[in-house]
Short mmCIF file of C-alpha atoms and ligand atoms in Angstrom, two decimals:
data_model
loop_
_atom_site.label_atom_id
_atom_site.label_comp_id
_atom_site.label_asym_id
_atom_site.label_seq_id
_atom_site.Cartn_x
_atom_site.Cartn_y
_atom_site.Cartn_z
CA UNK A 1 0.00 0.00 0.00
CA UNK A 2 1.31 3.47 -0.79
CA UNK A 3 0.98 6.65 1.21
CA UNK A 4 -2.75 7.23 1.63
CA UNK A 5 -2.74 10.18 3.98
CA UNK A 6 -1.48 13.72 3.61
CA UNK A 7 -0.35 13.58 7.25
CA UNK A 8 2.00 10.70 6.48
CA UNK A 9 3.35 12.60 3.48
CA UNK A 10 3.85 15.79 5.55
CA UNK A 11 6.11 13.81 7.85
CA UNK A 12 8.39 12.88 4.94
CA UNK A 13 8.33 16.47 3.65
CA UNK A 14 9.52 17.86 6.95
CA UNK A 15 12.34 15.31 7.07
CA UNK A 16 13.43 16.13 3.51
CA UNK A 17 13.06 19.90 3.94
CA UNK A 18 16.17 19.97 6.15
CA UNK A 19 18.20 19.27 3.00
CA UNK A 20 17.14 22.55 1.36
CA UNK A 21 19.96 24.21 3.33
CA UNK A 22 22.50 22.31 1.28
CA UNK A 23 21.18 23.39 -2.12
CA UNK A 24 21.08 26.55 -4.22
CA UNK A 25 18.39 27.97 -6.47
CA UNK A 26 19.31 28.27 -10.16
CA UNK A 27 20.13 31.83 -11.08
CA UNK A 28 21.61 31.52 -14.57
CA UNK A 29 18.04 32.35 -15.62
CA UNK A 30 17.69 35.50 -13.48
CA UNK A 31 13.94 35.06 -12.84
CA UNK A 32 14.52 31.65 -11.24
CA UNK A 33 16.92 33.20 -8.72
CA UNK A 34 13.94 34.75 -6.90
CA UNK A 35 12.59 31.40 -5.67
CA UNK A 36 12.53 30.62 -1.95
CA UNK A 37 15.11 27.85 -1.43
CA UNK A 38 13.20 26.41 1.54
CA UNK A 39 10.03 25.64 -0.38
CA UNK A 40 9.16 21.97 -0.66
CA UNK A 41 5.84 20.51 -1.73
CA UNK A 42 4.54 17.28 -3.20
CA UNK A 43 1.31 16.02 -4.70
CA UNK A 44 0.46 12.43 -5.55
CA UNK A 45 -2.35 11.79 -7.95
CA UNK A 46 -4.11 8.44 -8.14
CA UNK A 47 -5.93 7.31 -11.27
CA UNK A 48 -9.28 7.35 -9.43
CA UNK A 49 -8.94 11.11 -8.99
CA UNK A 50 -7.69 11.27 -5.41
CA UNK A 51 -4.79 13.52 -4.42
CA UNK A 52 -2.56 13.18 -1.40
CA UNK A 53 -0.36 16.21 -0.86
CA UNK A 54 1.88 18.12 1.52
CA UNK A 55 3.47 21.56 1.51
CA UNK A 56 2.29 24.61 -0.40
CA UNK A 57 1.00 22.62 -3.38
CA UNK A 58 -0.80 25.56 -4.98
CA UNK A 59 2.45 27.45 -5.53
CA UNK A 60 3.28 27.76 -9.22
CA UNK A 61 6.65 27.09 -10.79
CA UNK A 62 7.90 26.83 -14.36
CA UNK A 63 8.45 23.43 -15.94
CA UNK A 64 11.90 24.11 -17.43
CA UNK A 65 13.35 20.75 -18.50
CA UNK A 66 10.27 18.80 -17.41
CA UNK A 67 8.66 20.30 -20.52
CA UNK A 68 11.07 18.24 -22.63
CA UNK A 69 9.12 15.05 -21.90
CA UNK A 70 5.88 16.72 -22.94
CA UNK A 71 7.20 18.22 -26.17
CA UNK A 72 8.70 14.83 -26.98
CA UNK A 73 5.33 13.10 -26.47
CA UNK A 74 3.71 15.70 -28.75
CA UNK A 75 6.18 15.39 -31.63
CA UNK A 76 6.19 11.59 -31.36
CA UNK A 77 2.40 11.68 -31.67
CA UNK A 78 2.62 14.01 -34.68
CA UNK A 79 5.53 12.51 -36.60
CA UNK A 80 6.08 8.98 -35.25
CA UNK A 81 9.25 7.54 -33.66
CA UNK A 82 11.12 6.84 -36.94
CA UNK A 83 11.06 10.48 -38.00
CA UNK A 84 11.95 11.82 -34.55
CA UNK A 85 14.76 9.35 -33.85
CA UNK A 86 16.32 9.99 -37.20
CA UNK A 87 17.15 13.44 -35.84
CA UNK A 88 17.75 12.81 -32.15
CA UNK A 89 19.29 9.78 -30.47
CA UNK A 90 18.31 7.47 -27.63
CA UNK A 91 21.52 7.28 -25.64
CA UNK A 92 22.22 8.77 -22.23
CA UNK A 93 25.16 11.10 -21.76
CA UNK A 94 27.20 11.70 -18.64
CA UNK A 95 27.53 15.38 -19.55
CA UNK A 96 25.66 18.37 -18.12
CA UNK A 97 22.33 19.20 -19.79
CA UNK A 98 23.61 22.19 -21.74
CA UNK A 99 26.92 20.72 -22.92
CA UNK A 100 27.96 21.10 -26.54
CA UNK A 101 30.93 18.69 -26.26
CA UNK A 102 29.37 15.46 -27.57
CA UNK A 103 27.58 17.23 -30.40
CA UNK A 104 30.88 18.02 -32.05
CA UNK A 105 31.93 14.36 -32.06
CA UNK A 106 28.71 13.09 -33.59
CA UNK A 107 28.52 12.74 -37.35
CA UNK A 108 26.00 13.94 -38.40
CA UNK A 109 25.56 16.38 -35.50
CA UNK A 110 22.74 14.39 -33.96
CA UNK A 111 22.04 15.12 -30.28
CA UNK A 112 22.41 12.03 -28.11
CA UNK A 113 18.93 12.22 -26.55
CA UNK A 114 15.88 14.49 -26.25
CA UNK A 115 16.42 15.29 -22.55
CA UNK A 116 19.61 17.31 -23.02
CA UNK A 117 19.18 20.82 -24.39
CA UNK A 118 20.59 20.05 -27.85
CA UNK A 119 18.08 17.21 -28.30
CA UNK A 120 15.23 19.19 -26.77
CA UNK A 121 15.87 22.06 -29.19
CA UNK A 122 15.60 19.65 -32.13
CA UNK A 123 12.37 18.25 -30.65
CA UNK A 124 10.89 21.72 -30.10
CA UNK A 125 11.84 22.56 -33.68
CA UNK A 126 9.50 19.71 -34.76
CA UNK A 127 6.40 21.21 -33.12
CA UNK A 128 4.13 22.03 -36.03
CA UNK A 129 2.33 25.29 -36.79
CA UNK A 130 2.42 28.34 -39.02
CA UNK A 131 4.04 30.69 -36.50
CA UNK A 132 5.93 30.56 -33.22
CA UNK A 133 2.73 31.51 -31.46
CA UNK A 134 0.64 28.85 -33.23
CA UNK A 135 3.24 26.20 -32.34
CA UNK A 136 3.31 27.33 -28.74
CA UNK A 137 -0.49 27.26 -28.57
CA UNK A 138 -0.40 23.72 -29.91
CA UNK A 139 1.93 22.64 -27.10
CA UNK A 140 -0.18 24.46 -24.55
CA UNK A 141 -3.35 22.76 -25.84
CA UNK A 142 -1.63 19.40 -25.37
CA UNK A 143 -0.81 20.37 -21.78
CA UNK A 144 -4.42 21.41 -21.26
CA UNK A 145 -5.47 17.92 -22.35
CA UNK A 146 -2.92 16.26 -20.09
CA UNK A 147 -3.99 18.26 -17.04
CA UNK A 148 -7.66 18.65 -17.99
CA UNK A 149 -7.07 22.24 -16.95
CA UNK A 150 -7.50 24.96 -19.55
CA UNK A 151 -6.17 27.77 -17.38
CA UNK A 152 -2.52 26.73 -17.58
CA UNK A 153 -0.28 29.26 -19.32
CA UNK A 154 3.34 30.36 -19.29
CA UNK A 155 5.16 32.89 -17.13
CA UNK A 156 6.02 35.77 -19.44
CA UNK A 157 8.62 37.19 -17.08
CA UNK A 158 10.56 33.89 -16.81
CA UNK A 159 10.37 33.31 -20.57
CA UNK A 160 11.71 36.81 -21.21
CA UNK A 161 14.41 36.40 -18.58
CA UNK A 162 15.61 33.18 -20.20
CA UNK A 163 15.28 34.62 -23.72
CA UNK A 164 17.62 37.47 -22.78
CA UNK A 165 20.25 35.12 -21.36
CA UNK A 166 19.95 32.00 -23.55
CA UNK A 167 23.24 32.37 -25.38
CA UNK A 168 24.33 28.80 -24.74
CA UNK A 169 21.07 27.52 -26.22
CA UNK A 170 21.60 29.91 -29.14
CA UNK A 171 25.08 28.46 -29.62
CA UNK A 172 23.67 24.91 -29.65
CA UNK A 173 20.97 25.98 -32.11
CA UNK A 174 23.40 27.67 -34.50
CA UNK A 175 25.57 24.57 -34.41
CA UNK A 176 22.57 22.35 -35.15
CA UNK A 177 21.43 24.68 -37.91
CA UNK A 178 24.83 24.72 -39.58
CA UNK A 179 24.69 20.91 -39.61
CA UNK A 180 21.19 20.82 -41.07
CA UNK A 181 19.39 19.49 -37.97
CA UNK A 182 17.13 22.52 -37.75
CA UNK A 183 16.03 24.82 -40.54
CA UNK A 184 14.30 27.77 -38.97
CA UNK A 185 15.63 31.09 -37.70
CA UNK A 186 17.42 30.46 -34.40
CA UNK A 187 15.58 33.34 -32.75
CA UNK A 188 12.23 31.71 -33.55
CA UNK A 189 13.34 28.45 -32.00
CA UNK A 190 14.68 30.21 -28.90
CA UNK A 191 11.41 32.13 -28.53
CA UNK A 192 9.42 28.91 -28.69
CA UNK A 193 11.79 26.96 -26.45
CA UNK A 194 11.95 29.63 -23.73
CA UNK A 195 8.15 29.88 -23.67
CA UNK A 196 7.92 26.10 -23.50
CA UNK A 197 10.31 26.04 -20.51
CA UNK A 198 8.33 28.84 -18.83
CA UNK A 199 5.00 26.96 -18.84
CA UNK A 200 3.81 27.33 -15.31
CA UNK A 201 1.83 25.03 -13.03
CA UNK A 202 1.64 23.70 -9.50
CA UNK A 203 2.41 20.28 -8.02
CA UNK A 204 -1.17 19.08 -8.31
CA UNK A 205 -1.24 19.78 -12.04
CA UNK A 206 2.20 18.25 -12.55
CA UNK A 207 1.14 15.12 -10.65
CA UNK A 208 -1.81 14.78 -13.00
CA UNK A 209 0.46 14.79 -16.07
CA UNK A 210 2.71 12.26 -14.37
CA UNK A 211 -0.32 10.09 -13.66
CA UNK A 212 -1.18 9.99 -17.37
CA UNK A 213 2.34 8.77 -18.17
CA UNK A 214 2.15 6.25 -15.29
CA UNK A 215 -1.15 4.95 -16.67
CA UNK A 216 0.21 4.25 -20.17
CA UNK A 217 -1.07 7.52 -21.63
CA UNK A 218 -4.64 7.19 -20.39
CA UNK A 219 -6.47 9.65 -18.18
CA UNK A 220 -8.75 7.33 -16.22
CA UNK A 221 -10.79 10.21 -14.88
CA UNK A 222 -11.92 11.45 -18.28
CA UNK A 223 -11.49 8.08 -20.01
CA UNK A 224 -9.32 9.73 -22.71
CA UNK A 225 -6.26 8.02 -24.17
CA UNK A 226 -4.19 11.19 -24.48
CA UNK A 227 -0.89 9.60 -25.53
CA UNK A 228 -0.51 6.18 -27.12
CA UNK A 229 0.74 3.43 -24.84
CA UNK A 230 3.87 3.11 -26.95
CA UNK A 231 4.72 6.81 -26.73
CA UNK A 232 4.12 6.81 -22.97
CA UNK A 233 6.52 3.86 -22.78
CA UNK A 234 9.21 5.67 -24.82
CA UNK A 235 8.91 8.80 -22.67
CA UNK A 236 9.12 6.82 -19.41
CA UNK A 237 12.18 5.00 -20.70
CA UNK A 238 13.92 8.33 -21.39
CA UNK A 239 12.92 9.50 -17.93
CA UNK A 240 14.72 6.47 -16.48
CA UNK A 241 17.85 6.71 -18.63
CA UNK A 242 18.26 10.50 -18.90
CA UNK A 243 15.57 12.24 -16.83
CA UNK A 244 17.68 13.33 -13.87
CA UNK A 245 20.59 14.88 -15.77
CA UNK A 246 23.96 13.25 -15.24
CA UNK A 247 22.67 11.74 -11.99
CA UNK A 248 20.19 9.47 -13.78
CA UNK A 249 22.14 6.28 -13.04
CA UNK A 250 22.39 6.99 -9.33
CA UNK A 251 18.71 7.95 -9.27
CA UNK A 252 17.75 4.68 -10.96
CA UNK A 253 19.68 2.73 -8.35
CA UNK A 254 18.56 4.67 -5.29
CA UNK A 255 14.97 5.48 -6.25
CA UNK A 256 14.09 3.54 -9.38
CA UNK A 257 11.11 5.36 -10.86
CA UNK A 258 10.80 7.18 -14.19
CA UNK A 259 11.28 10.87 -13.36
CA UNK A 260 12.21 14.17 -14.96
CA UNK A 261 13.50 17.22 -13.19
CA UNK A 262 13.93 20.85 -14.17
CA UNK A 263 16.17 23.66 -12.95
CA UNK A 264 13.18 25.42 -11.40
CA UNK A 265 13.21 22.61 -8.82
CA UNK A 266 10.28 20.63 -10.21
CA UNK A 267 10.30 16.86 -10.47
CA UNK A 268 7.70 14.79 -12.28
CA UNK A 269 7.64 11.13 -11.25
CA UNK A 270 5.52 8.46 -12.93
CA UNK A 271 5.25 5.23 -10.97
CA UNK A 272 4.30 2.75 -13.70
CA UNK A 273 0.75 1.43 -13.42
CA UNK A 274 0.24 3.26 -10.13
CA UNK A 275 0.27 7.02 -9.71
CA UNK A 276 1.82 10.35 -10.64
CA UNK A 277 4.01 12.55 -8.45
CA UNK A 278 4.63 16.30 -8.72
CA UNK A 279 7.31 17.89 -6.55
CA UNK A 280 8.55 21.44 -6.19
CA UNK A 281 11.70 22.27 -4.22
CA UNK A 282 13.83 24.97 -5.88
CA UNK A 283 17.09 24.44 -3.98
CA UNK A 284 19.21 22.35 -6.36
CA UNK A 285 22.21 20.08 -5.95
CA UNK A 286 25.31 20.44 -8.13
CA UNK A 287 23.76 18.37 -10.95
CA UNK A 288 20.66 20.58 -11.15
CA UNK A 289 18.17 18.33 -9.34
CA UNK A 290 16.00 19.48 -6.44
CA UNK A 291 18.07 18.45 -3.44
CA UNK A 292 15.15 18.00 -1.05
CA UNK A 293 12.95 16.62 -3.81
CA UNK A 294 15.46 13.82 -4.35
CA UNK A 295 15.60 13.11 -0.63
CA UNK A 296 11.81 13.02 -0.49
CA UNK A 297 11.60 10.56 -3.37
CA UNK A 298 14.28 8.44 -1.77
CA UNK A 299 12.32 8.29 1.49
CA UNK A 300 9.12 7.38 -0.35
CA UNK A 301 10.79 4.80 -2.56
CA UNK A 302 12.42 3.07 0.43
CA UNK A 303 9.37 3.17 2.66
CA UNK A 304 6.91 1.96 0.03
CA UNK A 305 9.20 -0.16 -2.19
CA UNK A 306 8.53 1.96 -5.26
CA UNK A 307 11.57 0.97 -7.30
CA UNK A 308 10.60 -0.73 -10.54
CA UNK A 309 13.83 -2.70 -10.58
N1 LIG B 1 15.25 26.41 -19.83
C1 LIG B 1 16.36 25.74 -19.25
C2 LIG B 1 17.57 25.78 -20.17
O1 LIG B 1 17.46 25.45 -21.30
C3 LIG B 1 15.97 24.35 -18.92
C4 LIG B 1 17.08 23.63 -18.25
C5 LIG B 1 16.66 22.58 -17.30
O2 LIG B 1 15.63 22.67 -16.62
O3 LIG B 1 17.41 21.61 -17.23
O4 LIG B 1 18.63 26.13 -19.77
#
């Protein structure tokens, strides 16, 4: 049996919160630097509609890299795996998320996987639509389906803050463009990508998306199959192999659930066949994962034997 009461969950949150002192909020995107490092909240969403939660679960945060799983699911649905994996690989990398190093050694310049920035930029490039705005609205509509919440939008201030400072992502994009992996103006791609990363929600909404992935792409509450079972499987596999940056191996051993984190401090965890988890804890460790969020997942995984391995 998993955690059924919010009181039980609150106990784990207070234990994990102590670790926030050892982390730091990301500030390379200036808007993220304003977060309170001591925040920690979690929501668990069961397929029957129940939530168990602890902490300030209504607080909004931006998805950042968590959005990479969602854009991947969208382009896989639109184009199919053969098309997508012709342009982006399936292999984990031990490098930081924004590294350009491996890209130079690949011929053709094919990013190793869709969870690092180079791969995510190629994936975002594949979102269809006549304009940047139309493509963004398409992604947002997909998120509205996943959350069954049509109020979700992006944080303009965070998007702008990243847009003004995204020179590393510009460098990756120019490199990819020179090698024929993208064929649109780099500024358009950066506009779309920074808006994508700035999509904003709370832990409850994130847990609902995670629940859809956990339940093989089906939202049992509405009865809708939002993502095909195969695409949900591909996304969860990437979450296991590359979802937690260059700490994915350690995470698989210690915690063992498909998960994706972002530099805002969010973590989306999909426990296969069971439930979805949304976590927000902006103090990060040196790999870019929420330091208290990791501790919290470790406590939950140990106490309730959540590892899939
Ligand atoms: N928008 C961020 C970037 O590209 C996302 C990074 C992350 O969350 O890992 O730098």
